[in-house]
Every structure is written in structure tokens, then in C-alpha cells.
Short mmCIF file of C-alpha atoms and ligand atoms in Angstrom, two decimals:
data_model
loop_
_atom_site.label_atom_id
_atom_site.label_comp_id
_atom_site.label_asym_id
_atom_site.label_seq_id
_atom_site.Cartn_x
_atom_site.Cartn_y
_atom_site.Cartn_z
CA UNK J 1 -34.67 -12.98 -10.22
CA UNK J 2 -31.01 -13.31 -9.35
CA UNK J 3 -30.22 -11.69 -6.11
CA UNK J 4 -27.87 -8.71 -6.21
CA UNK J 5 -24.46 -8.81 -4.61
CA UNK J 6 -24.22 -7.37 -1.09
CA UNK J 7 -21.58 -6.84 1.59
CA UNK J 8 -20.65 -9.81 3.79
CA UNK J 9 -21.13 -7.70 6.98
CA UNK J 10 -23.58 -5.38 8.54
CA UNK J 11 -22.83 -2.13 10.49
CA UNK J 12 -22.94 -1.93 14.27
CA UNK J 13 -21.43 1.40 14.86
CA UNK J 14 -21.39 4.64 12.86
CA UNK J 15 -19.37 7.87 12.87
CA UNK J 16 -20.84 11.15 11.54
CA UNK J 17 -19.14 12.87 8.58
CA UNK J 18 -19.15 16.56 7.73
CA UNK J 19 -19.37 18.33 4.49
CA UNK J 20 -17.88 21.76 3.90
CA UNK J 21 -18.23 24.69 1.54
CA UNK J 22 -16.04 25.55 -1.42
CA UNK J 23 -14.81 28.70 0.38
CA UNK J 24 -13.74 26.74 3.44
CA UNK J 25 -11.92 24.24 1.31
CA UNK J 26 -10.10 26.96 -0.52
CA UNK J 27 -8.94 28.49 2.66
CA UNK J 28 -7.97 25.14 4.19
CA UNK J 29 -5.92 24.04 1.26
CA UNK J 30 -4.02 27.26 1.02
CA UNK J 31 -3.21 26.82 4.70
CA UNK J 32 -2.05 23.51 4.07
CA UNK J 33 0.34 24.60 1.33
CA UNK J 34 -1.52 22.61 -1.35
CA UNK J 35 -0.45 19.44 0.31
CA UNK J 36 -3.34 17.33 1.52
CA UNK J 37 -1.18 15.63 4.23
CA UNK J 38 -1.28 19.01 5.98
CA UNK J 39 -5.08 19.10 6.19
CA UNK J 40 -6.82 18.32 9.43
CA UNK J 41 -8.87 15.18 9.10
CA UNK J 42 -12.06 17.22 10.09
CA UNK J 43 -11.57 19.33 6.96
CA UNK J 44 -12.11 16.24 4.84
CA UNK J 45 -15.40 14.80 3.88
CA UNK J 46 -14.41 11.45 2.22
CA UNK J 47 -10.89 10.34 3.23
CA UNK J 48 -9.09 8.23 0.55
CA UNK J 49 -5.64 9.27 1.54
CA UNK J 50 -4.80 5.71 2.43
CA UNK J 51 -6.22 2.29 3.19
CA UNK J 52 -3.53 1.98 5.82
CA UNK J 53 -4.75 1.89 9.49
CA UNK J 54 -8.07 3.32 8.42
CA UNK J 55 -10.14 0.05 8.25
CA UNK J 56 -13.12 -0.69 10.59
CA UNK J 57 -12.48 -3.48 12.98
CA UNK J 58 -15.09 -6.12 13.40
CA UNK J 59 -17.10 -6.89 16.55
CA UNK J 60 -14.80 -9.90 17.18
CA UNK J 61 -11.60 -7.82 16.87
CA UNK J 62 -13.06 -5.27 19.46
CA UNK J 63 -13.89 -8.28 21.70
CA UNK J 64 -10.30 -9.36 21.32
CA UNK J 65 -9.10 -6.10 22.69
CA UNK J 66 -10.62 -6.90 26.04
CA UNK J 67 -8.78 -10.20 26.24
CA UNK J 68 -5.29 -8.57 25.67
CA UNK J 69 -2.55 -9.67 27.93
CA UNK J 70 -0.21 -6.70 28.71
CA UNK J 71 2.52 -8.60 30.34
CA UNK J 72 5.86 -7.23 29.45
CA UNK J 73 7.27 -10.51 28.35
CA UNK J 74 5.76 -13.67 27.14
CA UNK J 75 2.19 -12.30 27.02
CA UNK J 76 -0.46 -14.82 25.83
CA UNK J 77 -1.51 -12.18 23.27
CA UNK J 78 2.01 -12.66 21.66
CA UNK J 79 1.49 -16.45 21.44
CA UNK J 80 -1.98 -16.13 20.06
CA UNK J 81 -0.65 -13.63 17.44
CA UNK J 82 2.35 -15.87 16.67
CA UNK J 83 0.30 -18.96 16.17
CA UNK J 84 -1.86 -17.09 13.67
CA UNK J 85 1.11 -15.81 11.55
CA UNK J 86 2.55 -19.43 11.69
CA UNK J 87 -0.74 -20.79 10.41
CA UNK J 88 -1.31 -18.19 7.65
CA UNK J 89 2.18 -17.75 6.39
CA UNK J 90 3.98 -20.89 7.52
CA UNK J 91 6.73 -18.66 8.96
CA UNK J 92 8.86 -20.31 11.85
CA UNK J 93 9.96 -17.17 13.49
CA UNK J 94 7.96 -13.93 14.14
CA UNK J 95 8.91 -10.50 15.45
CA UNK J 96 6.17 -8.01 16.13
CA UNK J 97 6.81 -4.44 15.20
CA UNK J 98 4.61 -1.27 15.54
CA UNK J 99 4.03 -0.99 11.60
CA UNK J 100 5.40 -1.93 8.34
CA UNK J 101 8.26 0.51 8.17
CA UNK J 102 9.45 -0.49 11.58
CA UNK J 103 9.63 -4.17 10.36
CA UNK J 104 11.73 -2.79 7.45
CA UNK J 105 13.90 -0.82 9.82
CA UNK J 106 14.51 -3.61 12.08
CA UNK J 107 15.33 -6.29 9.32
CA UNK J 108 17.29 -3.94 7.03
CA UNK J 109 19.31 -2.70 9.89
CA UNK J 110 20.59 -6.18 10.11
CA UNK J 111 20.68 -6.93 6.39
CA UNK J 112 21.54 -3.76 4.32
CA UNK J 113 25.01 -2.30 3.94
CA UNK J 114 26.36 0.73 2.13
CA UNK J 115 26.77 0.17 -1.57
CA UNK J 116 24.32 -2.96 -1.64
CA UNK J 117 21.75 -3.39 -4.43
CA UNK J 118 18.27 -4.37 -3.70
CA UNK J 119 15.96 -5.21 -6.61
CA UNK J 120 12.17 -5.16 -6.21
CA UNK J 121 8.88 -4.78 -8.09
CA UNK J 122 8.27 -1.08 -7.28
CA UNK J 123 9.46 -0.76 -3.64
CA UNK J 124 7.19 1.25 -1.48
CA UNK J 125 8.50 4.65 -0.48
CA UNK J 126 9.31 3.73 3.02
CA UNK J 127 11.03 0.54 1.90
CA UNK J 128 13.07 2.63 -0.64
CA UNK J 129 13.83 5.18 2.14
CA UNK J 130 15.13 2.46 4.31
CA UNK J 131 17.42 1.17 1.54
CA UNK J 132 18.53 4.64 0.40
CA UNK J 133 19.13 5.99 3.91
CA UNK J 134 21.70 3.23 4.31
CA UNK J 135 23.43 4.35 1.16
CA UNK J 136 22.18 1.32 -0.78
CA UNK J 137 20.44 1.29 -4.04
CA UNK J 138 16.80 0.16 -4.81
CA UNK J 139 16.40 -1.04 -8.48
CA UNK J 140 12.96 -1.32 -9.94
CA UNK J 141 12.35 -4.58 -11.77
CA UNK J 142 8.58 -4.49 -12.40
CA UNK J 143 7.36 -5.83 -15.72
CA UNK J 144 6.96 -3.13 -18.41
CA UNK J 145 3.13 -3.85 -18.66
CA UNK J 146 2.60 -1.86 -15.54
CA UNK J 147 3.82 1.36 -17.34
CA UNK J 148 0.91 1.31 -19.81
CA UNK J 149 -2.17 2.30 -17.67
CA UNK J 150 -4.60 1.29 -20.40
CA UNK J 151 -3.21 -2.29 -20.96
CA UNK J 152 -5.61 -4.70 -19.40
CA UNK J 153 -3.43 -7.68 -18.03
CA UNK J 154 -4.37 -9.68 -15.01
CA UNK J 155 -1.05 -9.63 -13.07
CA UNK J 156 0.50 -6.14 -13.78
CA UNK J 157 2.40 -6.28 -10.41
CA UNK J 158 4.60 -8.96 -11.64
CA UNK J 159 8.53 -9.00 -11.52
CA UNK J 160 10.13 -8.93 -14.95
CA UNK J 161 12.40 -12.02 -14.64
CA UNK J 162 14.71 -10.47 -17.36
CA UNK J 163 15.29 -7.23 -15.50
CA UNK J 164 15.73 -9.19 -12.22
CA UNK J 165 18.31 -11.56 -13.74
CA UNK J 166 20.27 -8.63 -15.15
CA UNK J 167 20.45 -7.03 -11.77
CA UNK J 168 21.50 -10.25 -10.05
CA UNK J 169 24.14 -10.94 -12.65
CA UNK J 170 25.63 -7.35 -12.61
CA UNK J 171 25.74 -7.17 -8.88
CA UNK J 172 26.78 -10.68 -8.00
CA UNK J 173 27.77 -10.87 -4.33
CA UNK J 174 26.31 -7.41 -3.47
CA UNK J 175 22.55 -8.15 -3.38
CA UNK J 176 21.60 -9.09 0.20
CA UNK J 177 17.94 -9.85 -0.89
CA UNK J 178 15.23 -9.02 -3.21
CA UNK J 179 11.93 -7.36 -2.19
CA UNK J 180 8.77 -8.85 -3.67
CA UNK J 181 5.76 -6.67 -2.94
CA UNK J 182 2.22 -8.19 -3.00
CA UNK J 183 0.12 -6.48 -4.14
CA UNK J 184 2.39 -4.00 -5.91
CA UNK J 185 1.01 -0.75 -4.35
CA UNK J 186 3.07 1.76 -6.39
CA UNK J 187 1.89 0.61 -9.84
CA UNK J 188 -1.84 0.54 -8.69
CA UNK J 189 -2.36 -2.29 -6.28
CA UNK J 190 -1.76 -4.73 -8.98
CA UNK J 191 -1.33 -8.29 -8.12
CA UNK J 192 1.58 -10.66 -8.69
CA UNK J 193 0.68 -14.17 -9.98
CA UNK J 194 1.56 -17.38 -8.13
CA UNK J 195 3.63 -18.39 -11.16
CA UNK J 196 5.66 -15.18 -11.04
CA UNK J 197 6.19 -15.48 -7.32
CA UNK J 198 7.62 -19.08 -7.76
CA UNK J 199 9.71 -17.98 -10.77
CA UNK J 200 11.06 -15.02 -8.86
CA UNK J 201 11.97 -16.96 -5.84
CA UNK J 202 13.64 -19.72 -7.97
CA UNK J 203 15.73 -17.15 -9.98
CA UNK J 204 16.91 -15.38 -6.83
CA UNK J 205 17.74 -18.67 -5.15
CA UNK J 206 19.71 -19.75 -8.32
CA UNK J 207 22.04 -16.66 -7.67
CA UNK J 208 21.93 -17.34 -3.85
CA UNK J 209 19.84 -14.25 -3.16
CA UNK J 210 17.10 -14.54 -0.56
CA UNK J 211 13.52 -13.14 -1.10
CA UNK J 212 11.65 -10.84 1.37
CA UNK J 213 8.06 -10.45 0.65
CA UNK J 214 6.52 -7.09 1.43
CA UNK J 215 3.30 -8.50 2.48
CA UNK J 216 1.00 -5.44 3.18
CA UNK J 217 -1.78 -6.50 0.96
CA UNK J 218 -1.05 -10.24 0.73
CA UNK J 219 -4.70 -11.24 1.09
CA UNK J 220 -5.96 -9.10 -1.76
CA UNK J 221 -3.16 -10.59 -3.83
CA UNK J 222 -4.34 -14.16 -2.84
CA UNK J 223 -7.92 -13.10 -3.92
CA UNK J 224 -6.75 -12.17 -7.46
CA UNK J 225 -4.73 -15.43 -7.66
CA UNK J 226 -7.98 -17.38 -6.86
CA UNK J 227 -10.13 -15.36 -9.28
CA UNK J 228 -7.63 -14.78 -12.05
CA UNK J 229 -5.02 -17.45 -12.33
CA UNK J 230 -5.77 -20.97 -13.68
CA UNK J 231 -5.78 -23.69 -11.26
CA UNK J 232 -6.64 -21.73 -8.07
CA UNK J 233 -10.44 -21.24 -8.34
CA UNK J 234 -11.07 -24.21 -6.01
CA UNK J 235 -8.46 -23.33 -3.45
CA UNK J 236 -9.29 -21.27 -0.23
CA UNK J 237 -7.61 -17.98 0.34
CA UNK J 238 -5.86 -19.52 3.33
CA UNK J 239 -4.35 -22.27 1.07
CA UNK J 240 -3.26 -19.80 -1.56
CA UNK J 241 -1.76 -17.47 1.02
CA UNK J 242 0.34 -20.46 2.44
CA UNK J 243 1.49 -21.39 -0.98
CA UNK J 244 2.52 -17.85 -1.74
CA UNK J 245 4.92 -17.98 1.13
CA UNK J 246 6.28 -21.44 0.42
CA UNK J 247 9.57 -20.27 -1.13
CA UNK J 248 10.14 -16.83 0.31
CA UNK J 249 12.81 -16.43 3.01
CA UNK J 250 11.26 -13.69 5.00
CA UNK J 251 8.43 -11.19 5.16
CA UNK J 252 7.82 -7.76 6.30
CA UNK J 253 4.23 -6.86 7.15
CA UNK J 254 2.37 -3.67 7.57
CA UNK J 255 -0.64 -5.16 9.27
CA UNK J 256 -2.54 -1.84 8.97
CA UNK J 257 -3.81 -2.93 5.52
CA UNK J 258 -4.78 -6.54 5.20
CA UNK J 259 -4.56 -7.15 9.00
CA UNK J 260 -7.34 -4.66 9.33
CA UNK J 261 -5.92 -2.99 12.45
CA UNK J 262 -5.23 0.62 12.97
CA UNK J 263 -1.50 0.08 13.90
CA UNK J 264 0.71 -2.86 13.67
CA UNK J 265 3.34 -4.94 11.81
CA UNK J 266 5.73 -7.74 11.93
CA UNK J 267 8.58 -9.62 10.47
CA UNK J 268 8.36 -13.40 9.73
CA UNK J 269 11.23 -15.55 8.58
CA UNK J 270 12.23 -19.18 8.16
CA UNK J 271 15.81 -18.22 8.56
CA UNK J 272 17.00 -18.68 12.15
CA UNK J 273 20.10 -16.62 11.57
CA UNK J 274 18.08 -13.62 10.29
CA UNK J 275 15.70 -14.06 13.26
CA UNK J 276 18.58 -13.92 15.75
CA UNK J 277 20.11 -10.97 13.88
CA UNK J 278 16.97 -8.91 13.48
CA UNK J 279 16.02 -9.53 17.15
CA UNK J 280 19.02 -7.47 18.16
CA UNK J 281 17.64 -4.53 16.37
CA UNK J 282 13.98 -5.09 17.60
CA UNK J 283 14.85 -4.56 21.24
CA UNK J 284 16.39 -0.97 21.06
CA UNK J 285 14.00 0.22 18.36
CA UNK J 286 10.65 -1.51 18.94
CA UNK J 287 10.88 -3.11 22.41
CA UNK J 288 11.11 -6.67 23.73
CA UNK J 289 10.50 -9.35 21.11
CA UNK J 290 7.18 -10.44 22.42
CA UNK J 291 5.55 -7.12 22.05
CA UNK J 292 7.84 -5.23 19.53
CA UNK J 293 6.06 -1.91 19.71
CA UNK J 294 2.50 -3.32 19.98
CA UNK J 295 -0.02 -3.47 23.00
CA UNK J 296 -1.12 -7.12 23.92
CA UNK J 297 -4.62 -6.17 22.96
CA UNK J 298 -3.52 -4.99 19.46
CA UNK J 299 -1.76 -8.30 19.00
CA UNK J 300 -5.03 -10.06 19.77
CA UNK J 301 -7.02 -7.89 17.45
CA UNK J 302 -4.41 -8.37 14.73
CA UNK J 303 -4.57 -12.18 15.06
CA UNK J 304 -8.26 -11.95 14.61
CA UNK J 305 -8.06 -9.58 11.70
CA UNK J 306 -5.70 -11.86 9.88
CA UNK J 307 -7.99 -14.77 10.38
CA UNK J 308 -11.19 -12.87 9.03
CA UNK J 309 -9.57 -11.21 6.09
CA UNK J 310 -8.23 -14.44 4.75
CA UNK J 311 -11.86 -15.50 4.12
CA UNK J 312 -13.17 -15.22 0.70
CA UNK J 313 -16.41 -13.42 1.41
CA UNK J 314 -14.53 -10.57 3.23
CA UNK J 315 -12.18 -10.00 0.25
CA UNK J 316 -14.97 -10.33 -2.35
CA UNK J 317 -16.88 -7.56 -0.59
CA UNK J 318 -13.80 -5.44 -0.63
CA UNK J 319 -12.66 -5.99 -4.22
CA UNK J 320 -16.36 -5.70 -5.42
CA UNK J 321 -16.47 -2.07 -3.99
CA UNK J 322 -13.24 -1.01 -5.71
CA UNK J 323 -14.55 -2.47 -8.88
CA UNK J 324 -17.78 -0.77 -8.44
CA UNK J 325 -15.98 2.52 -8.35
CA UNK J 326 -13.94 1.61 -11.38
CA UNK J 327 -17.14 0.83 -13.34
CA UNK J 328 -18.46 4.37 -12.67
CA UNK J 329 -15.26 5.91 -13.80
CA UNK J 330 -15.45 3.80 -17.05
CA UNK J 331 -18.98 5.33 -17.53
CA UNK J 332 -17.53 8.74 -17.23
CA UNK J 333 -14.43 7.99 -19.38
CA UNK J 334 -11.94 8.81 -16.72
CA UNK J 335 -8.64 7.00 -17.31
CA UNK J 336 -7.08 4.89 -14.52
CA UNK J 337 -4.58 2.04 -14.21
CA UNK J 338 -6.44 -0.82 -15.63
CA UNK J 339 -7.63 -3.28 -14.39
CA UNK J 340 -8.95 -1.91 -11.07
CA UNK J 341 -6.40 -2.59 -8.26
CA UNK J 342 -6.88 -4.35 -4.86
CA UNK J 343 -7.11 -1.51 -2.58
CA UNK J 344 -7.41 1.53 -4.76
CA UNK J 345 -8.06 3.19 -8.07
CA UNK J 346 -5.08 4.99 -9.58
CA UNK J 347 -6.19 7.71 -11.81
CA UNK J 348 -3.79 8.54 -14.71
CA UNK J 349 -3.08 12.23 -14.05
CA UNK J 350 -0.88 12.65 -17.12
CA UNK J 351 -3.95 11.70 -19.20
CA UNK J 352 -6.43 13.79 -17.32
CA UNK J 353 -4.33 16.93 -17.29
CA UNK J 354 -2.10 16.66 -20.39
CA UNK J 355 -1.67 20.53 -20.54
CA UNK J 356 0.33 20.47 -17.21
CA UNK J 357 4.04 19.82 -17.59
CA UNK J 358 5.71 17.19 -15.35
CA UNK J 359 7.52 19.99 -13.61
CA UNK J 360 4.29 21.27 -12.30
CA UNK J 361 3.14 17.84 -10.93
CA UNK J 362 -0.09 17.02 -12.68
CA UNK J 363 -1.21 14.29 -10.07
CA UNK J 364 -0.58 16.63 -7.14
CA UNK J 365 -2.66 19.36 -8.97
CA UNK J 366 -5.41 16.85 -9.51
CA UNK J 367 -5.29 15.99 -5.82
CA UNK J 368 -5.92 19.60 -5.08
CA UNK J 369 -8.71 19.89 -7.61
CA UNK J 370 -10.57 16.87 -6.22
CA UNK J 371 -10.39 18.26 -2.61
CA UNK J 372 -11.63 21.61 -3.86
CA UNK J 373 -14.44 19.91 -5.72
CA UNK J 374 -15.87 17.79 -2.91
CA UNK J 375 -13.77 17.68 0.11
CA UNK J 376 -12.36 14.34 -1.06
CA UNK J 377 -8.71 13.63 0.02
CA UNK J 378 -6.85 11.41 -2.33
CA UNK J 379 -3.15 10.86 -2.47
CA UNK J 380 -0.56 11.62 -5.12
CA UNK J 381 1.48 8.56 -6.15
CA UNK J 382 3.68 10.24 -8.71
CA UNK J 383 6.39 12.56 -9.29
CA UNK J 384 6.22 14.18 -5.86
CA UNK J 385 6.35 10.82 -4.09
CA UNK J 386 9.12 9.60 -6.52
CA UNK J 387 11.32 12.27 -4.88
CA UNK J 388 14.70 13.05 -6.11
CA UNK J 389 17.59 10.80 -7.13
CA UNK J 390 19.81 10.51 -4.08
CA UNK J 391 22.93 11.15 -6.23
CA UNK J 392 22.03 13.54 -8.95
CA UNK J 393 19.23 15.35 -6.83
CA UNK J 394 17.07 15.57 -10.08
CA UNK J 395 13.44 14.94 -9.87
CA UNK J 396 12.56 11.39 -10.79
CA UNK J 397 10.09 11.81 -13.70
CA UNK J 398 10.56 8.38 -15.06
CA UNK J 399 7.50 6.58 -13.64
CA UNK J 400 3.78 7.05 -13.61
CA UNK J 401 1.99 10.09 -12.17
CA UNK J 402 -1.14 8.89 -10.53
CA UNK J 403 -3.85 10.02 -8.28
CA UNK J 404 -4.65 7.23 -5.78
CA UNK J 405 -8.15 6.87 -4.42
CA UNK J 406 -7.40 4.36 -1.64
CA UNK J 407 -10.59 2.78 -0.24
CA UNK J 408 -10.31 2.00 3.47
CA UNK J 409 -11.70 -1.49 4.42
CA UNK J 410 -15.27 -1.73 5.69
CA UNK J 411 -15.59 2.07 6.11
CA UNK J 412 -17.48 3.67 3.13
CA UNK J 413 -20.64 2.42 1.26
CA UNK J 414 -21.25 2.24 -2.47
CA UNK J 415 -23.05 5.49 -2.17
CA UNK J 416 -19.80 7.12 -1.20
CA UNK J 417 -18.26 5.53 -4.25
CA UNK J 418 -20.90 7.31 -6.31
CA UNK J 419 -20.06 10.80 -4.68
CA UNK J 420 -16.32 10.07 -5.36
CA UNK J 421 -16.98 9.22 -9.12
CA UNK J 422 -19.17 12.18 -9.58
CA UNK J 423 -16.76 14.63 -8.05
CA UNK J 424 -14.00 13.28 -10.39
CA UNK J 425 -16.35 13.45 -13.30
CA UNK J 426 -16.87 17.21 -12.53
CA UNK J 427 -13.09 17.77 -12.32
CA UNK J 428 -12.64 15.86 -15.57
CA UNK J 429 -15.39 17.88 -17.26
CA UNK J 430 -13.60 21.05 -16.53
CA UNK J 431 -10.12 19.74 -17.12
CA UNK J 432 -9.32 22.05 -20.12
CA UNK J 433 -9.61 24.99 -17.77
CA UNK J 434 -6.90 23.51 -15.54
CA UNK J 435 -3.74 24.55 -17.33
CA UNK J 436 -1.31 25.29 -14.62
CA UNK J 437 -0.05 23.06 -11.72
CA UNK J 438 1.83 23.60 -8.58
CA UNK J 439 5.56 24.56 -7.64
CA UNK J 440 7.65 23.50 -4.68
CA UNK J 441 8.34 26.22 -2.09
CA UNK J 442 9.96 24.03 0.46
CA UNK J 443 10.78 20.28 0.59
CA UNK J 444 12.49 17.81 2.97
CA UNK J 445 15.64 16.03 1.86
CA UNK J 446 13.88 12.56 2.13
CA UNK J 447 10.30 11.45 1.76
CA UNK J 448 9.28 14.99 0.87
CA UNK J 449 5.81 14.34 -0.11
CA UNK J 450 4.52 14.23 3.53
CA UNK J 451 5.76 17.76 4.30
CA UNK J 452 6.24 19.52 1.04
CA UNK J 453 4.99 23.05 0.81
CA UNK J 454 3.64 24.09 -2.45
CA UNK J 455 2.20 27.13 -4.23
CA UNK J 456 -0.44 27.04 -6.94
CA UNK J 457 0.57 28.40 -10.20
N1 F0G F 1 4.87 -1.71 2.19
C1 F0G F 1 3.93 -1.29 1.40
C2 F0G F 1 3.72 -2.10 0.08
C3 F0G F 1 3.01 -0.31 1.74
O1 F0G F 1 2.09 0.08 1.02
C4 F0G F 1 3.38 0.35 3.04
C5 F0G F 1 2.57 1.49 3.46
C6 F0G F 1 4.38 0.02 3.78
C7 F0G F 1 5.29 -1.15 3.29
C8 F0G F 1 4.87 0.55 5.14
O2 F0G F 1 3.94 0.26 6.06
O3 F0G F 1 2.73 2.30 6.75
O4 F0G F 1 2.77 0.34 8.26
O5 F0G F 1 4.85 1.70 7.96
N2 F0G F 1 1.77 2.03 2.81
C9 F0G F 1 0.70 3.08 3.13
C10 F0G F 1 0.07 3.60 1.97
C11 F0G F 1 1.34 4.13 3.97
O6 F0G F 1 -0.73 4.58 2.08
O7 F0G F 1 0.15 2.93 0.83
P1 F0G F 1 3.63 1.18 7.27
#
């Protein structure tokens, strides 16, 4: 008999979880203004809000914490971390930051000017925020395949070279860089192929435009290249990762995802001028350049995390679990962005709740329903997150309206996946009774989804 697949790690420490009653959840959700960001974590049973900073560190990472060097400048922890970043990404210059958006803040402070145009394959909301708050414009150049959730293509995160070239031509001299996000979080954790990475870099460079890789989930992207792209099956994840960065000019990294630490980030670049320029913003925002908002011990744990999470077995365990959840949803007929992404399943809320108009935020409504059903906290990646157009102030209803079930790394078991799928099935089975959505009572001018207050219609 063939042995079944099993995780490539075993569990050394556990944390109890608490279930709640429907009555409790109804009260808590109302108190949270129907915004799950406003819930207390203890009011949540299974937390799929994000895979960011929520992973479980390994015994080796915890051991590294004890070896941290907390010297203000030139700590050995910095050099250990820097050597790992150089090894994995081949970047010459490295600046630590406390998380991904801090890396964006530091680098973009140096690079972005009012009126600039910055194309990208679905910029993450903080990335877009750091562009728009500087009165520059982020233009999405993701391939059209990504818009059809039911279309099964291997690299749905890809850049449309046609769309990109049009932006580069129309904005000649006004594009300081392009953002290439791997995996493409916003369209469903969908990977970008090596071919597309190389073609994107070549096209940008033809127009003299540098490429910044938003690298939060680079290792999962490398896994998909290995398992889906011709010619990569025999390469190691580390070889693939290095190849992914051959032509890019710089990277911003949220280490809270594929670095498997609870907090951390960095900038890497091969451009000395950019390094010198960004350094000047690191010091006032993040701290001196050999710690940049991070503890020495955390730099150590990050170096170890990067090393482990660029090993095939670790990634295979991870992607296998996401796929396992997807298979259950297939069984129940629940529509999601196909194929399953790297870090999450993105349920197509427009298809689950077709009765609810865009103006009543279907995915946000589904988030509420899933929480009420079983205390599962998912996240809306849809019209609420898309926010308003900075000029017209109209809601941006042009994209997808998704419910993201982000799976923390090494935290939940496949049994938890069964609970998640069953809870969604229950909501799906009673979908016809859900005819009204939510309405905004109060919202912030930027990044409203974190603090928005809603009422249930
Ligand atoms: N880039 C991408 C692609 C991201 O997904 C995130 C964060 C960031 C940048 C910013 O990094 O959080 O360390 O400041 N994504 C999280 C998420 C928050 O839930 O998807 P950060």
C-alpha cells in the first residue's frame, strides 16, 4: 500500500482554542460593527484573517532567539541575517525594517514623487496606500485570466505584458519602477511564472524602468514554478528563488509570511544608489541600518525561517494543506478562485451571494456569515478593501469580490480544514436566505477596511 502524505514536521507545543455559542458571536459581531478586524482574538475559534505573522516558528527558530545579539550597531544577528538574504536572493545590499509596509515606506520615500505612475500586478493595499498617499498612481497590469475565478490556468498572477507596455509607453519618463508581486496576493495567492518574471523585467528594462519585487510569498511562488513550470522540476527551491531575482533591481519583503516570523521585513537591492538613498529614510523611520525596527533575536529567527522555508518538504506540506481545503470545497460545490492559491483559498462571494448587490458588499457579508456560523474569522479581499478612487471618491467595484481564507503556516491541522469547509458548506446551503448585505456607517479616508463600521441590512 502506498503511504499517505503527511506533514514534514511534528508538534512540540500546543495552544488551546475556544469555541463559542451563536448567541455570543451575534453579540460580539454587532459590537465589532460587522467588521471582523474589530473582534477580539479570543472571540475567534479558527483565525484565518491572515497568514501574516501568524505562523508557528520551529524549534530551531526559537533556539535562534536565545542567540540574538542586541548590540545597537553592527550586531552579529544583522550579519547572520544579511548573509542569508544574500544567499537566497543574491541581493548585494540589505536594509532590515519592522515589516513589509515599512520596507515600502522607506524605499518609496526615496523613489516616489507626486504624479508618478507605478504599474504592478495587483499592488497589495499597503503598497497602493504608500503610492497613493504620495499622490502617485498605481495601475494594475495583471493578466485578464485572473478575473475569471473559474478559469484553471497555472500562473494566474502573471503580468500582462501588453498592459504593462502600454503604461510604460504612455508614461515615459514618469515611471520610477514597476512592482512585481509574487505570489499575487490580491487575485488569490496566484503565482507568477519564471518566464513571466523574466519577460516583465526585460520589458521594463527596455524602457529604462527598474523592477521592485514585492516578495512576501516568494517561496510559495518558487514552489509553484517547480511543480508547474516546464524545466524546473529538478531544481531546488533555493535555486529557483535565486533565479527569480536575477533580473530584478530591488525587493521589498514582508518576512511575516514566507520568513515565518511574527514580525519583520527588509529591503534588498543591487543598486548602490538606491541603497544609499533608502538608508537615509531607514534611520528616522525604522532605526539604525543594522537593526531597522527589529530585535537582534528576531533577525536571527528570520534568517533561520528563510532557510527552512526554502526547502521543498516545508512548502509541500503547506501547499498540500491549502489544496486539501480546496478539494473539500470542490466536493461541496463552493466556487473559489481556481486553482487553489499558495497561502489561501479565495471564495468567490459574487457567485455565492448573487442576490446581494455590489453596493451591499457581498464578500463582507459572507465574512459575517462565516463568523456567525462557526466562529471562523476570514477576511474580505473585495470591494471594501478596494476602497474609493482617490480622485472621484467613488467605490472601486471593478475587481473581484472575494472572501479570503488565509491559512497560517504550521498552525492548524487538516481536521481544522474539515471544520472550515463544513462551516462554509452550511452557509452555502442557506445562501438563498441571505438576501441583504451591509452598509457603511463610518469609514476612514484611507485603508478603510481595518476600521470601517458597518450595519447589517
Ligand atoms: N505585500 C504583500 C503582497 C502583502 O500581502 C503584504 C501584507 C504586504 C506587502 C505588507 O506587509 O503586513 O508586513 O506590512 N499582507 C498581509 C495580508 C497583511 O494579510 O495579506 P506587512
